[in-house]
mmCIF file with all atom_site columns, C-alpha atoms and ligand atoms in Angstrom:
data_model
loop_
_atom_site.group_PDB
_atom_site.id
_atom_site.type_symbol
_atom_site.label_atom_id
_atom_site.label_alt_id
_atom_site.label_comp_id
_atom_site.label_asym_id
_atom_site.label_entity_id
_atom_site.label_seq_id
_atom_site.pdbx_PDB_ins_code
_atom_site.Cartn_x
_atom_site.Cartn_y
_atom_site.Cartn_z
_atom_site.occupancy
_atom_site.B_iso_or_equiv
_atom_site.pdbx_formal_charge
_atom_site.auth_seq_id
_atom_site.auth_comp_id
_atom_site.auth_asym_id
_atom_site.auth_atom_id
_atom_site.pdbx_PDB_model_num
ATOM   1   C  CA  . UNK A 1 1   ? -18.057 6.343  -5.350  1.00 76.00 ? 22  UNK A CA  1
ATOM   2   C  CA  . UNK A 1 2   ? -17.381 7.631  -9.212  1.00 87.00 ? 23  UNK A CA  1
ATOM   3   C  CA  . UNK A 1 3   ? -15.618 5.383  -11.514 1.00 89.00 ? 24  UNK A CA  1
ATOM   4   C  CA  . UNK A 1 4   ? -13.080 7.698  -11.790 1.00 91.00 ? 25  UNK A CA  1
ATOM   5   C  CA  . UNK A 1 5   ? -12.600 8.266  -8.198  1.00 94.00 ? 26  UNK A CA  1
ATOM   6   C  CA  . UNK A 1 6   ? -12.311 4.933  -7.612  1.00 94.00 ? 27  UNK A CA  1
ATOM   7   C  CA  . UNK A 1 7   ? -9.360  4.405  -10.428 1.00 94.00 ? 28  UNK A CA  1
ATOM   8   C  CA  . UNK A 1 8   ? -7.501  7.417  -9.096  1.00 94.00 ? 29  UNK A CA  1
ATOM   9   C  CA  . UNK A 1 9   ? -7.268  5.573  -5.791  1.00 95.00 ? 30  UNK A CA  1
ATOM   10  C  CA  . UNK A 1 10  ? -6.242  2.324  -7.512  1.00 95.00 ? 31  UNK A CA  1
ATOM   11  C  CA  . UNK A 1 11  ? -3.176  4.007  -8.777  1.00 94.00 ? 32  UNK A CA  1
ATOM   12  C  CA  . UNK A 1 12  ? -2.417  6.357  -6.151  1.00 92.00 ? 33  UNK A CA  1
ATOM   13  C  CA  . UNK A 1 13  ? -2.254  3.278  -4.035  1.00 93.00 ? 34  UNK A CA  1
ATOM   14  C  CA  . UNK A 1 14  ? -0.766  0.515  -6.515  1.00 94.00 ? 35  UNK A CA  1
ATOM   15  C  CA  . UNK A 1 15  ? 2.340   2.377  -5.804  1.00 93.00 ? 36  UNK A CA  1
ATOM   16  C  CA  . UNK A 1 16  ? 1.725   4.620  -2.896  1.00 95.00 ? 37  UNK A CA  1
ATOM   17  C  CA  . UNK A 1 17  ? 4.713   7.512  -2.119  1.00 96.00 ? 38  UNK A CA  1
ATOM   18  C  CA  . UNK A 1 18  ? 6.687   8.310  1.114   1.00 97.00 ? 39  UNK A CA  1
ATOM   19  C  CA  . UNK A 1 19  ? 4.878   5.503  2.899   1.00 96.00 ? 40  UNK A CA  1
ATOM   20  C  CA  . UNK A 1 20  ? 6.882   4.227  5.825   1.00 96.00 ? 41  UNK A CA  1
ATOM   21  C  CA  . UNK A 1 21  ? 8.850   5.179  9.469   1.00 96.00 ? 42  UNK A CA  1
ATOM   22  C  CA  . UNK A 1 22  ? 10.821  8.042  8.745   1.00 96.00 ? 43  UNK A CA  1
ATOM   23  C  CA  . UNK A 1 23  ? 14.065  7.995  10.686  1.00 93.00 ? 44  UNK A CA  1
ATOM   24  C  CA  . UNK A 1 24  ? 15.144  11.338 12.342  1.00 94.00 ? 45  UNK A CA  1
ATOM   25  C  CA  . UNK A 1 25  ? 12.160  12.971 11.424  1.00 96.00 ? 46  UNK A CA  1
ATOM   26  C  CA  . UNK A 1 26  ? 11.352  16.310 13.323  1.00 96.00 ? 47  UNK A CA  1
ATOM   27  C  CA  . UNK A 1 27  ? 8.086   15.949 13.872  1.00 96.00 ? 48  UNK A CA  1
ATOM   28  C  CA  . UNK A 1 28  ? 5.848   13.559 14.039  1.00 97.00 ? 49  UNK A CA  1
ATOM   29  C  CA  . UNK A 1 29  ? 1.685   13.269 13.961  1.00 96.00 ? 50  UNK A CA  1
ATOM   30  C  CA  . UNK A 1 30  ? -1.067  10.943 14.928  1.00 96.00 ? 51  UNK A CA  1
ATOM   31  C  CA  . UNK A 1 31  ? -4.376  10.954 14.322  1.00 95.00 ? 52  UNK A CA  1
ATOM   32  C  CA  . UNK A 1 32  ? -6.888  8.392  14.562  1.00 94.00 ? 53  UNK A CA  1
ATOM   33  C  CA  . UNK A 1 33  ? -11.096 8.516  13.278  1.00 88.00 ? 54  UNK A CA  1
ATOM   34  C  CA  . UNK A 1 34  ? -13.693 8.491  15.624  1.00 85.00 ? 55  UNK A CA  1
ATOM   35  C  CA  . UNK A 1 35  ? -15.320 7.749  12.592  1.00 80.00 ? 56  UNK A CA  1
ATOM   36  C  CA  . UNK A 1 36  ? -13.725 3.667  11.991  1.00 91.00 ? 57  UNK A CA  1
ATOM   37  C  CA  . UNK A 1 37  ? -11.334 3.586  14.485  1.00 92.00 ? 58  UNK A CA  1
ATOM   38  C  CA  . UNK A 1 38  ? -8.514  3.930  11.859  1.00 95.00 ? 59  UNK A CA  1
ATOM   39  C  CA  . UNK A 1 39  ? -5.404  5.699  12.419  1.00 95.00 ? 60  UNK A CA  1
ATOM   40  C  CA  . UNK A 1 40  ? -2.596  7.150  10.477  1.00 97.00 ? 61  UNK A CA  1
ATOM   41  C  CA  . UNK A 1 41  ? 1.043   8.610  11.490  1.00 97.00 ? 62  UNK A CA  1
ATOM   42  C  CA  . UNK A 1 42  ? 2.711   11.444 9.390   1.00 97.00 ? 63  UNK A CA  1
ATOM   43  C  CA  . UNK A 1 43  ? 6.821   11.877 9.791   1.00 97.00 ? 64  UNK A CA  1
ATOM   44  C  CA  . UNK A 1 44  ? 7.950   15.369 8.421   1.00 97.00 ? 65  UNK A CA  1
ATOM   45  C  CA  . UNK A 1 45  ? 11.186  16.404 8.071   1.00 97.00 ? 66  UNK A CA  1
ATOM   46  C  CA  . UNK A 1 46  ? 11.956  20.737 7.521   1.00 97.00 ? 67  UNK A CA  1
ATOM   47  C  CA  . UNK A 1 47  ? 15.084  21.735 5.617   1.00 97.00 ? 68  UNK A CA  1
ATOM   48  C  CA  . UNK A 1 48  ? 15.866  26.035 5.216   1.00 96.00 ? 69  UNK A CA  1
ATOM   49  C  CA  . UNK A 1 49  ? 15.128  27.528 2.355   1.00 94.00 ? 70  UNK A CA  1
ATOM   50  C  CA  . UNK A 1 50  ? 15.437  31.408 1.522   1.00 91.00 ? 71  UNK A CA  1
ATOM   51  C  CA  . UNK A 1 51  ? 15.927  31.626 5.524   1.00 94.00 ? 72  UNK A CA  1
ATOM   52  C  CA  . UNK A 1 52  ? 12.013  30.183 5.906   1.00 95.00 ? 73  UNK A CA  1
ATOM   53  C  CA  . UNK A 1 53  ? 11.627  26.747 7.268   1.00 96.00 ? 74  UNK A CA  1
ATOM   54  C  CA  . UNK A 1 54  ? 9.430   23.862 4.724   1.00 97.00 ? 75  UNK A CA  1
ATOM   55  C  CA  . UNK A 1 55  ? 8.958   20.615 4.869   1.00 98.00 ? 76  UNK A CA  1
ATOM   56  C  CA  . UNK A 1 56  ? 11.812  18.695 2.911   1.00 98.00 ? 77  UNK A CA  1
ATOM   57  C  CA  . UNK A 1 57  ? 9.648   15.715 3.098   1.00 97.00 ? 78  UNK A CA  1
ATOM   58  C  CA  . UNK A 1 58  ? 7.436   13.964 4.640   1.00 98.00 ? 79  UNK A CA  1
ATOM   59  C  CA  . UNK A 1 59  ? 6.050   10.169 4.922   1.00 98.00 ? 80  UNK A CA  1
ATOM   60  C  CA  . UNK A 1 60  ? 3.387   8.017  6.429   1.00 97.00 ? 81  UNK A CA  1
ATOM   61  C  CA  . UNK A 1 61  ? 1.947   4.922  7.926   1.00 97.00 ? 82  UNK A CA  1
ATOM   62  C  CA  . UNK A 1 62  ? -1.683  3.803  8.258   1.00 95.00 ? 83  UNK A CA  1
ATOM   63  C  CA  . UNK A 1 63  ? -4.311  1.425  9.327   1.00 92.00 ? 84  UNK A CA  1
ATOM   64  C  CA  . UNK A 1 64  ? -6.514  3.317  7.063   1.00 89.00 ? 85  UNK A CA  1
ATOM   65  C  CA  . UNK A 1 65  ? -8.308  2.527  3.932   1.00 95.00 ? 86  UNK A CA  1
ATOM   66  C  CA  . UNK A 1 66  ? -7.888  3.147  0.509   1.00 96.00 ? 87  UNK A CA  1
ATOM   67  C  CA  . UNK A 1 67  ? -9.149  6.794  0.355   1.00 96.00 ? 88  UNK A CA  1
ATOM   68  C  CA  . UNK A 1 68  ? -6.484  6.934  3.623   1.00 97.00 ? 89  UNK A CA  1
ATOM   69  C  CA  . UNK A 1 69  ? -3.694  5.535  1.760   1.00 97.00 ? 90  UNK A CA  1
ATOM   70  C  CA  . UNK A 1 70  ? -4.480  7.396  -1.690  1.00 97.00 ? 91  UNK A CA  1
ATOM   71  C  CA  . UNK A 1 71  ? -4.735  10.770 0.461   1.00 97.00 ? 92  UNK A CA  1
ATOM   72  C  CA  . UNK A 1 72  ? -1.625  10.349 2.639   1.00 97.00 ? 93  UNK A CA  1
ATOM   73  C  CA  . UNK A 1 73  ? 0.112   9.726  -0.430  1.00 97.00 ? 94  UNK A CA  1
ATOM   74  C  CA  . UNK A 1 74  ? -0.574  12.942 -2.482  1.00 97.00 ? 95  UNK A CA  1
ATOM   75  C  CA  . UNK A 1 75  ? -0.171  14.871 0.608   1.00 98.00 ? 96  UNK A CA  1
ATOM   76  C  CA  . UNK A 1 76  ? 3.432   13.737 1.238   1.00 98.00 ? 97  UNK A CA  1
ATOM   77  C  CA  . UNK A 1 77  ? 3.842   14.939 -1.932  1.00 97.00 ? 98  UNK A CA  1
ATOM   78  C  CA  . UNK A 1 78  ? 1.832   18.416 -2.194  1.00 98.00 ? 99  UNK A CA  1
ATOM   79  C  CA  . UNK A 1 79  ? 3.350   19.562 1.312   1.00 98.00 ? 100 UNK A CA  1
ATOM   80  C  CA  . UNK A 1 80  ? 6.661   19.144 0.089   1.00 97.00 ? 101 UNK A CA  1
ATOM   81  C  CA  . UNK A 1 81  ? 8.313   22.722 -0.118  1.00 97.00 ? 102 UNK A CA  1
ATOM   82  C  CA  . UNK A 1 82  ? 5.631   24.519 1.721   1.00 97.00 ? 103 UNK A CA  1
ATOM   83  C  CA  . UNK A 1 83  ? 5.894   26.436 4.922   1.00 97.00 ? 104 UNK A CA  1
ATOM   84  C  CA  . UNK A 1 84  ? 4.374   24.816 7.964   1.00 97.00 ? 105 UNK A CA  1
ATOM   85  C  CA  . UNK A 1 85  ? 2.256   27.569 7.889   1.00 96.00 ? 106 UNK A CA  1
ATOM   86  C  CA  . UNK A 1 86  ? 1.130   27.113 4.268   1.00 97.00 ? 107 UNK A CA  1
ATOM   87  C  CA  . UNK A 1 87  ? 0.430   23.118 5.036   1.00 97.00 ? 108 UNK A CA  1
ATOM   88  C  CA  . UNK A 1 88  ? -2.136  23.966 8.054   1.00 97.00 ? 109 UNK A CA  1
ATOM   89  C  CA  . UNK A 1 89  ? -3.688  25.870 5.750   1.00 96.00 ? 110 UNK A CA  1
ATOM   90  C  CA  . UNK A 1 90  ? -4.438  22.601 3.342   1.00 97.00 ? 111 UNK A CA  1
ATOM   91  C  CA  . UNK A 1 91  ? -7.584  20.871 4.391   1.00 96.00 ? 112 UNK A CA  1
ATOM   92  C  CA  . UNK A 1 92  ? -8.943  17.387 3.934   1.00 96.00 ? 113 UNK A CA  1
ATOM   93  C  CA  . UNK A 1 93  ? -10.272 18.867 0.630   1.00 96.00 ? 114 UNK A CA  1
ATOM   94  C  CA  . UNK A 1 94  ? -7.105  20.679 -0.582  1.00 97.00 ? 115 UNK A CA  1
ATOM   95  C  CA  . UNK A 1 95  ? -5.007  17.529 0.902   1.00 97.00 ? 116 UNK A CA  1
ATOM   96  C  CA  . UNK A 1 96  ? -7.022  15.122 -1.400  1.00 97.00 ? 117 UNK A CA  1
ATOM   97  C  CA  . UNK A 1 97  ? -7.861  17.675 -4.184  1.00 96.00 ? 118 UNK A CA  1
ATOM   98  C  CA  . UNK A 1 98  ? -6.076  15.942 -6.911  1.00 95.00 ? 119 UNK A CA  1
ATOM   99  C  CA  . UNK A 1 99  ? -8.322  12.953 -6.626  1.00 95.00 ? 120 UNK A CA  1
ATOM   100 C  CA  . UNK A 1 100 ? -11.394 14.852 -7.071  1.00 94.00 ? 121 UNK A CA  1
ATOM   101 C  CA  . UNK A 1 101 ? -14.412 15.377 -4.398  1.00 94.00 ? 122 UNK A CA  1
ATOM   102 C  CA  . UNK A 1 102 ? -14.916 12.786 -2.051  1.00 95.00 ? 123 UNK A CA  1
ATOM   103 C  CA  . UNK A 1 103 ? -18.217 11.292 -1.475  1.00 95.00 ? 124 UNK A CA  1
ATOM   104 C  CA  . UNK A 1 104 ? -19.524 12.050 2.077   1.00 94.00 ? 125 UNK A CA  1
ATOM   105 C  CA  . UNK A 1 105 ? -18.819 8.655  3.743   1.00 93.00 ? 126 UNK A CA  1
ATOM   106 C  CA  . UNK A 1 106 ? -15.175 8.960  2.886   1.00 95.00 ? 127 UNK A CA  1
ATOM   107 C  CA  . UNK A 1 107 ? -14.255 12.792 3.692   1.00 94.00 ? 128 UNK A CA  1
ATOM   108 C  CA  . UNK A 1 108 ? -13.400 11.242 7.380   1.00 94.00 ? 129 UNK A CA  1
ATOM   109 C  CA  . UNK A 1 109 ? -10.678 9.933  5.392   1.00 95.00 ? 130 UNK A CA  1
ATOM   110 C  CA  . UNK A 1 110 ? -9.391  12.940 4.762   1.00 96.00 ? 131 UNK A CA  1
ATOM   111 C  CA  . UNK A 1 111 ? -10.052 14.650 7.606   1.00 95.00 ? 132 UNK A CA  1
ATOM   112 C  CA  . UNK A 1 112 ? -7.645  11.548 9.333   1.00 96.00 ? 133 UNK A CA  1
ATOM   113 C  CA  . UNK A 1 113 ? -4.372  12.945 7.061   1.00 97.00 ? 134 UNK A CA  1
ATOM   114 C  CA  . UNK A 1 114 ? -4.957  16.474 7.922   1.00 97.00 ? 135 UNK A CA  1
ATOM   115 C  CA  . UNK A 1 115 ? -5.526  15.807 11.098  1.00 95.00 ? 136 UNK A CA  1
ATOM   116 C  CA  . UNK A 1 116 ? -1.702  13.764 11.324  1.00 96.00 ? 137 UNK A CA  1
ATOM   117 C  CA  . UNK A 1 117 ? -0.698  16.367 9.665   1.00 97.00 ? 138 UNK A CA  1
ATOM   118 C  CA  . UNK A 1 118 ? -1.776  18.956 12.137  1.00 96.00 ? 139 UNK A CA  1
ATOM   119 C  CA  . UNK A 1 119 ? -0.600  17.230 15.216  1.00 96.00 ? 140 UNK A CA  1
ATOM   120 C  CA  . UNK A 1 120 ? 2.902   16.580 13.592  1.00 96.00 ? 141 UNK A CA  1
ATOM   121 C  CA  . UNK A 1 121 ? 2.775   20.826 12.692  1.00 96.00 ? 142 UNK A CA  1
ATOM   122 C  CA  . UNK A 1 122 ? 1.516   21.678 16.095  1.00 90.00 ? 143 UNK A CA  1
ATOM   123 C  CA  . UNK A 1 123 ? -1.384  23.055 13.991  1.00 72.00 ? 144 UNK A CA  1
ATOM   124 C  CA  . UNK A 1 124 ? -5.309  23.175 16.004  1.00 68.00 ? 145 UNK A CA  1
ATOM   125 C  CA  . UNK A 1 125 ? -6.894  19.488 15.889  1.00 68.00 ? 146 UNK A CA  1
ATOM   126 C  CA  . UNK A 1 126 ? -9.028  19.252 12.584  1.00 62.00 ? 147 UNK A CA  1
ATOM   127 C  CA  . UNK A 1 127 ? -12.675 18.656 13.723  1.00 60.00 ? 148 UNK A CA  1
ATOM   128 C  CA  . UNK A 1 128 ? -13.475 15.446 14.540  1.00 57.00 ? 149 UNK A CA  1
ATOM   129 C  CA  . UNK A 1 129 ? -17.377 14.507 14.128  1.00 43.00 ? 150 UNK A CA  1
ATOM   130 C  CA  . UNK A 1 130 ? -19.160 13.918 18.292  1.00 42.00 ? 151 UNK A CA  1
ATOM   131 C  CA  . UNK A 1 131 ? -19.584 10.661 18.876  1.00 45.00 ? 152 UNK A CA  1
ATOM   132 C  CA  . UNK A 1 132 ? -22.912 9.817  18.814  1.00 40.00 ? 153 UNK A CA  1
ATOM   133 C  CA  . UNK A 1 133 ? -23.418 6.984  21.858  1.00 45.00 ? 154 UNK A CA  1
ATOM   134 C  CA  . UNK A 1 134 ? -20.807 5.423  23.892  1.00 49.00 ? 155 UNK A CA  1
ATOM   135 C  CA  . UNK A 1 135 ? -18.910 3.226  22.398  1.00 52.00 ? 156 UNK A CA  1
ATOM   136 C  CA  . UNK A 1 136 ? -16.286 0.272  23.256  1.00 57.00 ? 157 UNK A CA  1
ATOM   137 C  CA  . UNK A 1 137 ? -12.776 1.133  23.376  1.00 59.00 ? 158 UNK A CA  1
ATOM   138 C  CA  . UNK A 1 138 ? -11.169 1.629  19.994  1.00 59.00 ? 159 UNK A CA  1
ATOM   139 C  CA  . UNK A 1 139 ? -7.840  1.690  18.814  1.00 61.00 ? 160 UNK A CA  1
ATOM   140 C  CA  . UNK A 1 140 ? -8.283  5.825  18.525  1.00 61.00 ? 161 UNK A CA  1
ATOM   141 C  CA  . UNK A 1 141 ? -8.577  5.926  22.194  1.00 61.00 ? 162 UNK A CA  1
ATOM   142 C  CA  . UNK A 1 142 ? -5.584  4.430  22.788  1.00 62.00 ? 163 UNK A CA  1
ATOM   143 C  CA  . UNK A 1 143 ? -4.069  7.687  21.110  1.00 60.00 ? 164 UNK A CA  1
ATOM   144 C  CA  . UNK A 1 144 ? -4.809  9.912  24.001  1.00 60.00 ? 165 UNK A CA  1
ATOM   145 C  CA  . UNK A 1 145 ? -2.758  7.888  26.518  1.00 59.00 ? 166 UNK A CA  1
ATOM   146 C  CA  . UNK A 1 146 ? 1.076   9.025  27.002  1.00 60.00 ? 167 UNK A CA  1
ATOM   147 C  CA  . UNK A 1 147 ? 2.832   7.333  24.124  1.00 59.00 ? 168 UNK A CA  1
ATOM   148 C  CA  . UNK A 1 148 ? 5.386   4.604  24.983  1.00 59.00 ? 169 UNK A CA  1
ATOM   149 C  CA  . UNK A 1 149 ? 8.853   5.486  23.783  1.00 65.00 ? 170 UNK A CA  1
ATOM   150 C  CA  . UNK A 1 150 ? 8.276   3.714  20.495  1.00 68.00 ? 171 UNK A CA  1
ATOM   151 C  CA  . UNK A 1 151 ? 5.712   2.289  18.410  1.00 65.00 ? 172 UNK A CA  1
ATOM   152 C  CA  . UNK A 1 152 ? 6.377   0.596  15.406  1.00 68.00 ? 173 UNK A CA  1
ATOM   153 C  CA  . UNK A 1 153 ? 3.447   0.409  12.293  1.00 69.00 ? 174 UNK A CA  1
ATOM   154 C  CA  . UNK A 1 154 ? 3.446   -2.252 9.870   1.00 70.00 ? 175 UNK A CA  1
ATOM   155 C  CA  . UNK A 1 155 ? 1.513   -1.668 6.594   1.00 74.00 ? 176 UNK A CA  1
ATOM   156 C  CA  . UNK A 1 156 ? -0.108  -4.668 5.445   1.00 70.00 ? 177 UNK A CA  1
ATOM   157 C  CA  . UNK A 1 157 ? -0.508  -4.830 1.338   1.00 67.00 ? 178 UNK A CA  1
HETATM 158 FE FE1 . FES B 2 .   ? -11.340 4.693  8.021   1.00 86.98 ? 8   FES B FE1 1
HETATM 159 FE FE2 . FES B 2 .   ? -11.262 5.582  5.474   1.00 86.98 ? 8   FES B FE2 1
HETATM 160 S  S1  . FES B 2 .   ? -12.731 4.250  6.378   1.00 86.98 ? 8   FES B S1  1
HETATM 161 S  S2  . FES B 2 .   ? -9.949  6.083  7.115   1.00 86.98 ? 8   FES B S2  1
#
């Protein structure tokens, strides 16, 4: 990772935005890697504007790592205004743009907010890389089982 990637990440996550539960959101998204078993919730709330429907805001929890965090931050912020429409149409890449390419190992990352993102917008599921060999149960797989009525995420610092 570049020196400079690394410092945008320090400060997008020394004070990251929109990160928490969002109360009466309207819809919500989890996703969890196949990759490193993290996971990450997106909240999104829609206001009307110029008779369209865009996100008013939108917010996030995560057992993810920094690139997770630093991502899931600027995309809170760069969906803001836009059209569901125009937000599936942001990618991993366009979702983390402002901090500059990823290196390969940490595009998962990424791919872990857009893919919140897209289950919260009722978008298709972002691709998710074949796992390789069996594995042991992971957190992810808990994902795919009905979810109880409420789960609650607490964000370590
Ligand atoms: Fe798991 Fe980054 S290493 S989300």
């Amino acid at each position: 990772m570049s020196d400079e990637l690394h410092q945008k990440i320090q400060e997008a996550i020394a004070e990251p935005k929109n990160l928490g539960e969002m109360q009466n959101a309207d819809a919500v998204g989890t996703m969890g890697s196949a990759d490193c078993g993290d996971m990450l919730r997106m909240w999104i709330k829609f206001r009307e504007e110029g008779g369209k429907k865009v996100i008013d805001k939108a917010s996030f929890q995560t057992f993810g790592c920094e690139t997770a965090i630093a991502v899931a931050s600027l995309a809170t912020q760069l969906i803001q205004g836009k059209t569901p429409e125009e937000a599936l149409a942001m990618d991993g890449a366009a979702l983390s743009a402002p901090l500059g390419p990823l290196p390969p190992m940490k595009i998962h990352c990424a791919q872990l907010v857009e893919g919140a993102l897209r289950q919260a917008l009722g978008g298709a599921p972002a691709a998710q890389p074949a796992k390789s060999a069996p594995m042991a149960p992971t957190l992810v797989d808990g994902f795919g089982a009905a979810a109880p009525a409420k789960k609650t995420i607490v964000f370590k610092k």
